[in-house]
Coordinates of C-alpha atoms and ligand atoms in Angstrom, one line a residue:
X1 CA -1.8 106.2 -109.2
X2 CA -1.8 108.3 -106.0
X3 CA -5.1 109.5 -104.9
X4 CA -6.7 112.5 -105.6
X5 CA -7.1 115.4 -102.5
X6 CA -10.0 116.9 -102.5
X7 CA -10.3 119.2 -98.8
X8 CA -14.0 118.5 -97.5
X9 CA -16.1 121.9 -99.1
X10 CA -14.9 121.1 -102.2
X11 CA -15.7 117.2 -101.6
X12 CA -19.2 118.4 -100.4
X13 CA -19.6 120.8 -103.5
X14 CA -19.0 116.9 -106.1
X15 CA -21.7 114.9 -103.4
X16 CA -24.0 117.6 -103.5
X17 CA -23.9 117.9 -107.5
X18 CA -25.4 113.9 -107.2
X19 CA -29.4 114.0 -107.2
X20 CA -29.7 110.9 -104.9
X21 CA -33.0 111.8 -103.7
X22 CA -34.4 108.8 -102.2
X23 CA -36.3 108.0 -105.3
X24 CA -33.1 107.2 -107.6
X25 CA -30.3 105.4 -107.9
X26 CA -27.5 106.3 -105.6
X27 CA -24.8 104.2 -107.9
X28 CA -23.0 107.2 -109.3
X29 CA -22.5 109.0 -106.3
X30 CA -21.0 105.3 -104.8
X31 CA -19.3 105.3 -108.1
X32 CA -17.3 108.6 -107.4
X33 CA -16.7 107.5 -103.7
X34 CA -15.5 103.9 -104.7
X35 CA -13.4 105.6 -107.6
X36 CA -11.8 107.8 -105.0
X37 CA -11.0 105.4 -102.2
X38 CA -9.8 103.1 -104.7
X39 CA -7.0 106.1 -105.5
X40 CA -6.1 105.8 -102.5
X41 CA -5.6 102.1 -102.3
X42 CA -8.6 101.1 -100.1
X43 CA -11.2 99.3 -101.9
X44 CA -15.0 99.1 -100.8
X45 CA -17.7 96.8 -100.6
X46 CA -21.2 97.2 -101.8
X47 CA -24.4 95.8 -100.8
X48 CA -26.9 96.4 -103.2
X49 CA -30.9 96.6 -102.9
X50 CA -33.0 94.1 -104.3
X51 CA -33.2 95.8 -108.1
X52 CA -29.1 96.8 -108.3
X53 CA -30.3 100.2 -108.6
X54 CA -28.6 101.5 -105.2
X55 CA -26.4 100.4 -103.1
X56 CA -24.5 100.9 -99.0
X57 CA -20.9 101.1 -99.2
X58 CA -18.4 99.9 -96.9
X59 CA -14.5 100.3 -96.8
X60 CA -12.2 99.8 -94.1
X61 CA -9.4 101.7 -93.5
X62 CA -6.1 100.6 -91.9
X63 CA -5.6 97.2 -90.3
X64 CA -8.6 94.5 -91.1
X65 CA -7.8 92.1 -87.6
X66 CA -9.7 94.4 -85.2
X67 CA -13.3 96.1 -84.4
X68 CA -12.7 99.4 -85.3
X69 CA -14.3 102.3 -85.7
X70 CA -17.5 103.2 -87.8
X71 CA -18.4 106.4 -89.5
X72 CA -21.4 106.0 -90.8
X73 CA -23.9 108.6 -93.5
X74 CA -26.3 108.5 -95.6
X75 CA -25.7 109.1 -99.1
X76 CA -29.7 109.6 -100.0
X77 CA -31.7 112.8 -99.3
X78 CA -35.3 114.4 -99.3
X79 CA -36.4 115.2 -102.3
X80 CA -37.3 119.1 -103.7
X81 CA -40.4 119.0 -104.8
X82 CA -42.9 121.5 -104.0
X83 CA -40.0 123.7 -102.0
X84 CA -39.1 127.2 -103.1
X85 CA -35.1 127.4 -103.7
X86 CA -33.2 130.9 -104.3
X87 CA -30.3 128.7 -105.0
X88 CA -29.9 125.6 -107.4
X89 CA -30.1 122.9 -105.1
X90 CA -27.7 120.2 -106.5
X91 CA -25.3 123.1 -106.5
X92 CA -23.5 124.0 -103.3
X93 CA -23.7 127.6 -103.2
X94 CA -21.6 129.6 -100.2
X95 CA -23.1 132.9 -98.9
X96 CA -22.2 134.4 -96.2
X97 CA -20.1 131.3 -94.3
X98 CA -23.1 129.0 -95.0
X99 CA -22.9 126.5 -97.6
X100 CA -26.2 125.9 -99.4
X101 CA -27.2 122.9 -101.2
X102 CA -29.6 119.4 -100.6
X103 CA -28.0 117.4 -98.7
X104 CA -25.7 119.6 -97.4
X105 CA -26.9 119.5 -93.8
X106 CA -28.5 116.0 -94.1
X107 CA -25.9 114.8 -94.5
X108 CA -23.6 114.5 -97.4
X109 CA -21.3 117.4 -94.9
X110 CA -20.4 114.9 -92.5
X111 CA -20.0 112.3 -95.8
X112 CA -17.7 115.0 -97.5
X113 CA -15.6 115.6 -94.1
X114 CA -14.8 112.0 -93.9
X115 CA -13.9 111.2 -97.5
X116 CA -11.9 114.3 -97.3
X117 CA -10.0 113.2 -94.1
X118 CA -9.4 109.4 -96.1
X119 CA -5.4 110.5 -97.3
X120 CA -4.6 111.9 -94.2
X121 CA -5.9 109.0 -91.9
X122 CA -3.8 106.5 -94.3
X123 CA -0.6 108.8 -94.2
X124 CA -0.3 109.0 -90.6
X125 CA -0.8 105.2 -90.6
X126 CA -4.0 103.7 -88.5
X127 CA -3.3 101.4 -85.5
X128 CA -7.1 100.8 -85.2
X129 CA -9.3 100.7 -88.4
X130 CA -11.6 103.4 -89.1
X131 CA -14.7 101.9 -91.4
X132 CA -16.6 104.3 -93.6
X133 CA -20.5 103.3 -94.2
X134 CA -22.7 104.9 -96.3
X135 CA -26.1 103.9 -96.8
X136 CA -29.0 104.3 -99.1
X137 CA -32.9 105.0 -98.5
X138 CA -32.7 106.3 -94.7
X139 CA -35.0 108.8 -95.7
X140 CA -37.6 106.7 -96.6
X141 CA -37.1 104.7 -93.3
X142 CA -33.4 103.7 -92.5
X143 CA -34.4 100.7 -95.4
X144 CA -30.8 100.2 -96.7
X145 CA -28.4 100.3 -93.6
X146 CA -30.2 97.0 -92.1
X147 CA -28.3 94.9 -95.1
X148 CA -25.3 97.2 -94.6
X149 CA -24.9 95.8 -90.9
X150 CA -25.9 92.5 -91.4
X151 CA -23.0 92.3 -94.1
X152 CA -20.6 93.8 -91.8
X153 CA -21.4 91.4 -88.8
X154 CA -21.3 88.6 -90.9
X155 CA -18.1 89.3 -92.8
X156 CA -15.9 91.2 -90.3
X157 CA -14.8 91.3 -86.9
X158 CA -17.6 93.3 -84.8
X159 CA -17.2 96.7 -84.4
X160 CA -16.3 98.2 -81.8
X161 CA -18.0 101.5 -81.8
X162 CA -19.8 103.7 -84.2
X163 CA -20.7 107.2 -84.8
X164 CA -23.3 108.2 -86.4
X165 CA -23.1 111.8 -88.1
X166 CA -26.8 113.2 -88.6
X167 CA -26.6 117.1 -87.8
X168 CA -26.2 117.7 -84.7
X169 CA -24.3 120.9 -84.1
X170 CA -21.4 118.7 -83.3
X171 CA -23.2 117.6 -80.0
X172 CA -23.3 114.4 -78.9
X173 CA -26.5 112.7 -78.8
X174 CA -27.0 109.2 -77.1
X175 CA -30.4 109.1 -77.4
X176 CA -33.3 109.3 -79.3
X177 CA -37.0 108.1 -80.2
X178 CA -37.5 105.6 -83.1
X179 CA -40.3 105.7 -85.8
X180 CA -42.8 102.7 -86.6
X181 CA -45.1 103.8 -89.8
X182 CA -47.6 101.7 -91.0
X183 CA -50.3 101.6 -94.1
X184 CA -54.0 101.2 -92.7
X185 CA -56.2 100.0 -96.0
X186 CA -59.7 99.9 -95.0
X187 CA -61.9 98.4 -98.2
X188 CA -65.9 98.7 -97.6
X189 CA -68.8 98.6 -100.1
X190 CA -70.1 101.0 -102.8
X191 CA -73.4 102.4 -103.2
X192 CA -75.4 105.1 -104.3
X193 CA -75.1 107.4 -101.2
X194 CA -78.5 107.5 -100.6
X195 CA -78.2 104.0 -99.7
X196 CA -76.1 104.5 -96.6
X197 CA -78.0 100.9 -95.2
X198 CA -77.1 99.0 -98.0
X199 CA -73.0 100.1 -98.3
X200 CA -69.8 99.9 -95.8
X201 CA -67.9 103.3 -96.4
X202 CA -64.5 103.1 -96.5
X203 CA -63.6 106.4 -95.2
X204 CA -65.8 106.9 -92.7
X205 CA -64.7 103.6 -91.4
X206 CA -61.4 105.0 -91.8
X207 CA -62.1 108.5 -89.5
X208 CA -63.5 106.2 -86.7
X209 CA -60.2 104.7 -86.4
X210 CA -58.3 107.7 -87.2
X211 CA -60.3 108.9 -84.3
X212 CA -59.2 105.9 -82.4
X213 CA -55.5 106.5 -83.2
X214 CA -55.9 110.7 -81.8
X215 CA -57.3 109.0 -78.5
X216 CA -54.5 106.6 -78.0
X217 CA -51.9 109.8 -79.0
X218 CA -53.4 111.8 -76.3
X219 CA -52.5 108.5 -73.6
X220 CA -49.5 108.6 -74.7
X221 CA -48.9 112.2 -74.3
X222 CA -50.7 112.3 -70.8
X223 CA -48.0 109.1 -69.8
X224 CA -45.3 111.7 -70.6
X225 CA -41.6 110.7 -70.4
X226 CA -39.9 109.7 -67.0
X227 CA -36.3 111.1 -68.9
X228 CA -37.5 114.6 -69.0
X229 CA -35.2 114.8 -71.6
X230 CA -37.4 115.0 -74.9
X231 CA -39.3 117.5 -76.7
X232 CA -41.7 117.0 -77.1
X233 CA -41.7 114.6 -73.8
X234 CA -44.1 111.8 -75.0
X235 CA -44.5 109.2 -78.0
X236 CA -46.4 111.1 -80.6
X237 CA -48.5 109.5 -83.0
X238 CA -49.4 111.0 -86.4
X239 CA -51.4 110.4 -89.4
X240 CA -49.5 112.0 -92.5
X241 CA -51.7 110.9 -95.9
X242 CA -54.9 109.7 -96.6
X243 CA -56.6 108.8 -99.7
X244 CA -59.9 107.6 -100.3
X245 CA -63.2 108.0 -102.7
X246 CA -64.6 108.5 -106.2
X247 CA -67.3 110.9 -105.9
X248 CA -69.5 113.2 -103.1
X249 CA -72.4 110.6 -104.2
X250 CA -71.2 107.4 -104.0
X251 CA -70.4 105.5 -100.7
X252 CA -66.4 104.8 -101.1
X253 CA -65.1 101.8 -101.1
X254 CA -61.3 102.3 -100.9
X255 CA -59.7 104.3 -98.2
X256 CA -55.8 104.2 -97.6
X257 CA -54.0 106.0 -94.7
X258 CA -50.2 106.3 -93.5
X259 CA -49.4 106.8 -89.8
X260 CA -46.5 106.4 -87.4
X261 CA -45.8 106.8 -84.2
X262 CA -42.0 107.9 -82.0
X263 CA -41.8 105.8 -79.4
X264 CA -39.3 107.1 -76.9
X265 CA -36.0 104.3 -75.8
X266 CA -37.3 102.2 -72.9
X267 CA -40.8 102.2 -73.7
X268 CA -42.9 98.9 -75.4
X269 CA -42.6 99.9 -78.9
X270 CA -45.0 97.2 -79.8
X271 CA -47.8 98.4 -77.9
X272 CA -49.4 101.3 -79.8
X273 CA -49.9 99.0 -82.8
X274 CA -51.0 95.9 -80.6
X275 CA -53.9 98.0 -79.2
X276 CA -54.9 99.3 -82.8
X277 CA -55.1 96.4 -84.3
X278 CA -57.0 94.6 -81.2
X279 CA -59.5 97.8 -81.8
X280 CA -59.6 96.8 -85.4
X281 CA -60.1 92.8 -84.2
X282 CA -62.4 93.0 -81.5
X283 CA -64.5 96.6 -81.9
X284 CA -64.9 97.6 -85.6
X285 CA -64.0 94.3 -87.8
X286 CA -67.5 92.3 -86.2
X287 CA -69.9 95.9 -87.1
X288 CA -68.4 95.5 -90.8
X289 CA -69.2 91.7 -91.1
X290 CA -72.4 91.9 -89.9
X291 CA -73.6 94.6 -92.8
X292 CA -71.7 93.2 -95.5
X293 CA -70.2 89.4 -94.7
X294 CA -67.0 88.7 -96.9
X295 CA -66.8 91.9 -98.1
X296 CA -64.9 94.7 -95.9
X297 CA -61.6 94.4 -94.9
X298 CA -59.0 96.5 -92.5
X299 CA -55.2 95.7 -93.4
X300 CA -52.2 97.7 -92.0
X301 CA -49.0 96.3 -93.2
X302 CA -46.0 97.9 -91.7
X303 CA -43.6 100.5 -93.9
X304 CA -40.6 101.1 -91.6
X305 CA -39.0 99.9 -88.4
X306 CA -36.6 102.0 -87.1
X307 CA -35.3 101.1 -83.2
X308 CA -35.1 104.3 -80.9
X309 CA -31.0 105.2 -79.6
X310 CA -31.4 104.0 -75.8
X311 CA -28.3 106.0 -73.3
X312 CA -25.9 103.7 -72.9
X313 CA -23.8 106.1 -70.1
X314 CA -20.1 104.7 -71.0
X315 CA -20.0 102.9 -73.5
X316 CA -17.2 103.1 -75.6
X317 CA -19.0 105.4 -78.2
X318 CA -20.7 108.1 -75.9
X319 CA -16.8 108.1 -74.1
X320 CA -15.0 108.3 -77.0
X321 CA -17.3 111.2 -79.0
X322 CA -17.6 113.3 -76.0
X323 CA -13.7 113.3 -75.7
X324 CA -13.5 114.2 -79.5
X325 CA -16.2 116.8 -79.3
X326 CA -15.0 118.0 -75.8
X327 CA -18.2 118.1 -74.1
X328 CA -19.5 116.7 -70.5
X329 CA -22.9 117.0 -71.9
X330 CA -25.1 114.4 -74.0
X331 CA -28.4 115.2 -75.5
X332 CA -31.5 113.6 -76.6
X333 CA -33.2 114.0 -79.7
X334 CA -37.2 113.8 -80.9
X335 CA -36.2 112.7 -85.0
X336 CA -34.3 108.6 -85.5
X337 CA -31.4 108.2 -86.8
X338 CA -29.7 105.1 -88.0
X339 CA -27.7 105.1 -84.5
X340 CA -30.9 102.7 -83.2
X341 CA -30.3 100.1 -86.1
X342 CA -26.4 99.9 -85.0
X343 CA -27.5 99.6 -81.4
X344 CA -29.9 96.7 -81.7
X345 CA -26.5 94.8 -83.3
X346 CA -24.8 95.0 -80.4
X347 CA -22.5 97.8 -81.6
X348 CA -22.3 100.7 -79.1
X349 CA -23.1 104.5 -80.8
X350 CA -23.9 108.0 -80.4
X351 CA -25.0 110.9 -82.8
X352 CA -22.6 113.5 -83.8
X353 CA -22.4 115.7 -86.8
X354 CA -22.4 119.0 -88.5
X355 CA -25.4 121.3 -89.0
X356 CA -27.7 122.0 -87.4
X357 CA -31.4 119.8 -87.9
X358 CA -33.6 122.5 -88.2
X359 CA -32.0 122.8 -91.8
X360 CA -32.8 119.7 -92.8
X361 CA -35.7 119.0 -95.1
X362 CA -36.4 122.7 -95.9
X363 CA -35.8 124.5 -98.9
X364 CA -32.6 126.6 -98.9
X365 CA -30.7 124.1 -97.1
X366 CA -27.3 124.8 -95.2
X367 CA -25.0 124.1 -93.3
X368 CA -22.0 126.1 -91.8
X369 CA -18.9 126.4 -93.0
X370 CA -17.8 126.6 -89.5
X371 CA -19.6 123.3 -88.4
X372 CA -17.7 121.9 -91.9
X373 CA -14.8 122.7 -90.0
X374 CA -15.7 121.6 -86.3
X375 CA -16.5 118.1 -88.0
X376 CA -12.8 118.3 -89.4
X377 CA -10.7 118.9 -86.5
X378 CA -13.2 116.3 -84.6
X379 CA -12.3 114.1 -87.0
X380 CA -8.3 115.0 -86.7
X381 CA -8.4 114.5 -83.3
X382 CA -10.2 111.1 -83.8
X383 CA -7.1 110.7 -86.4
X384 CA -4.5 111.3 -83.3
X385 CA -5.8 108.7 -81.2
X386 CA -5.9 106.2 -83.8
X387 CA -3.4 106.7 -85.5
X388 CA 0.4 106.0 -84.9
X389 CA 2.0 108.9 -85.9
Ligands
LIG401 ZN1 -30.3 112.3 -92.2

């Protein structure tokens, strides 16, 4: 059966129509893609999460022998809640040169230009493969592509570069900060809250380390960034929910809080979380015991690790992308990409991609249909040096 051609708006227009907000199952979206490269002769592996509900797909084309090249997306996007749409967002809509639609931007575009590119990569016959990887869950903290990778260094000859292709505005980016976020439980003792002497509350227990965490942010800001190259310049630290409390008169016992911090490439990643929880060890935990022995407790259990995108100046990524994108230039970016994950494997990559970020996440999401054509040609012209004719 010879493959369908779809060009890449149309190919964006069928991912966009798949709600794989982070929440669901990405398996009919995969489904499609699988069902697509399989017209075309290349067949793909999956690597599913622990339920089988979604899964990172991997297909190689051309020759298996060498390293190749990866182009890797995620297939998963924010979700829409709360957001006020003029458009239906699971249908790409075009106004005006701009192509509206979750996920268009971030990043099902640069998905849809390389799917679209598959028949004319395999026509004009590959001498070095190209590797398409597509992962689940990267909004919800680059979970799936750490399986993907660990498949793919385990099964297959390493890599020999990858692109990573997170709007960008088709720049190159070789750097940027990474993301650790974390879940601070703090459990005290309920009272009637006239009783302050008698119970632990939770949430006040909670602000004082809050408090704690703003101090070590400022540091961190006031240490700055040697690189200049950053905005903002500095490892910031955030606290993004809390929860916490029954009632105005009783002293809480239950108080939950999610925070995260950016370190920037080349600092101690470890450290901000190091000094919390010797804060938590040494200053606060021994108060608690005293007034109520057994009973309070402080636990922060880690919900992402994603590794910042150190320059590399040459490597066989930064060369190659700048050449495709023809650009001197490199840039560094404040949000994390997946880039870090491929980095810590050993397998050199840079940032490059359509859109533009500052669509991403929002309601009315675009991305341009000119940028939906810059990603093309760079693609084409990645086609011309890997390919033989
Ligand atoms: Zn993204």
């Amino acid at each position: 059966m010879a493959g369908e051609h779809i060009d890449a708006v149309e190919m964006l227009r069928r991912l966009v129509a798949f709600d794989t907000t982070s929440r669901n199952s990405n398996l009919e979206l995969i489904d499609f893609v699988r069902h697509y490269l399989r017209g075309h002769g290349v067949e793909s592996e999956l690597v599913f999460d622990h339920g089988g509900a979604k899964a990172n797909l991997y297909a190689t084309l051309g020759p298996r022998e060498t390293g190749g090249i990866i182009l890797s997306g995620h297939t998963d996007v924010v979700p829409i809640d709360d957001q006020d749409w003029t458009t239906d967002p699971w249908r790409l809509t075009e106004q005006h040169g701009l192509l509206y639609g979750r996920g268009s931007c971030d990043m099902k575009g640069f998905v849809a230009c390389c799917l679209a590119l598959v028949p004319e990569f395999l026509a004009r016959g590959l001498k070095e493969p190209i590797h398409l990887a597509f992962s689940y869950d990267e909004e919800v903290g680059c979970l799936g592509v750490h399986s993907l990778i660990e498949h793919v260094v385990a099964n297959h000859p390493k890599p020999r570069l990858c692109l990573v292709g997170e709007p960008t505005m088709m720049q190159v980016v070789d750097a940027h900060k990474g993301i650790r976020s974390f879940f601070t439980t703090v459990t005290g003792l309920e009272a009637h809250s006239s009783a302050t002497h008698v119970g632990v509350n939770a949430i006040m227990v909670a602000a004082d380390l809050i408090g704690f965490l703003g101090r070590m942010g400022e540091e961190l800001k006031a240490r700055g960034d040697a690189t200049g190259r950053f905005t903002p310049p500095y490892t910031t630290l955030s606290v993004g929910t809390i929860e916490g409390g029954t009632a105005v008169n009783i002293i809480p016992r239950h108080c939950r809080f999610a925070w995260e911090y950016r370190p920037l490439p080349g600092t101690d990643a470890d450290e901000p979380i190091r000094r919390f929880e010797e804060h938590v060890r040494t200053q606060v935990m021994p108060a608690l015991e005293e007034k109520a022995p057994g009973v309070a407790a402080i636990t922060t259990v880690p919900r992402s690790v994603t590794p910042a995108l150190s320059p590399d100046p040459g490597s066989a990524a930064e060369v190659l992308a700048k050449a495709l994108a023809g650009t001197n230039e490199t840039l560094a970016v404040s949000y994390a990409t997946e880039a870090g994950i491929f980095q810590v494997h050993g397998i050199p990559t840079v940032v490059c991609g359509p859109g533009d970020i500052l669509q991403a996440h929002r309601p009315n999401e675009f991305v341009a249909l000119d940028q939906i054509r810059a990603c093309t040609a760079f693609l084409r012209k990645l086609a011309d040096r890997v390919c033989a004719a």
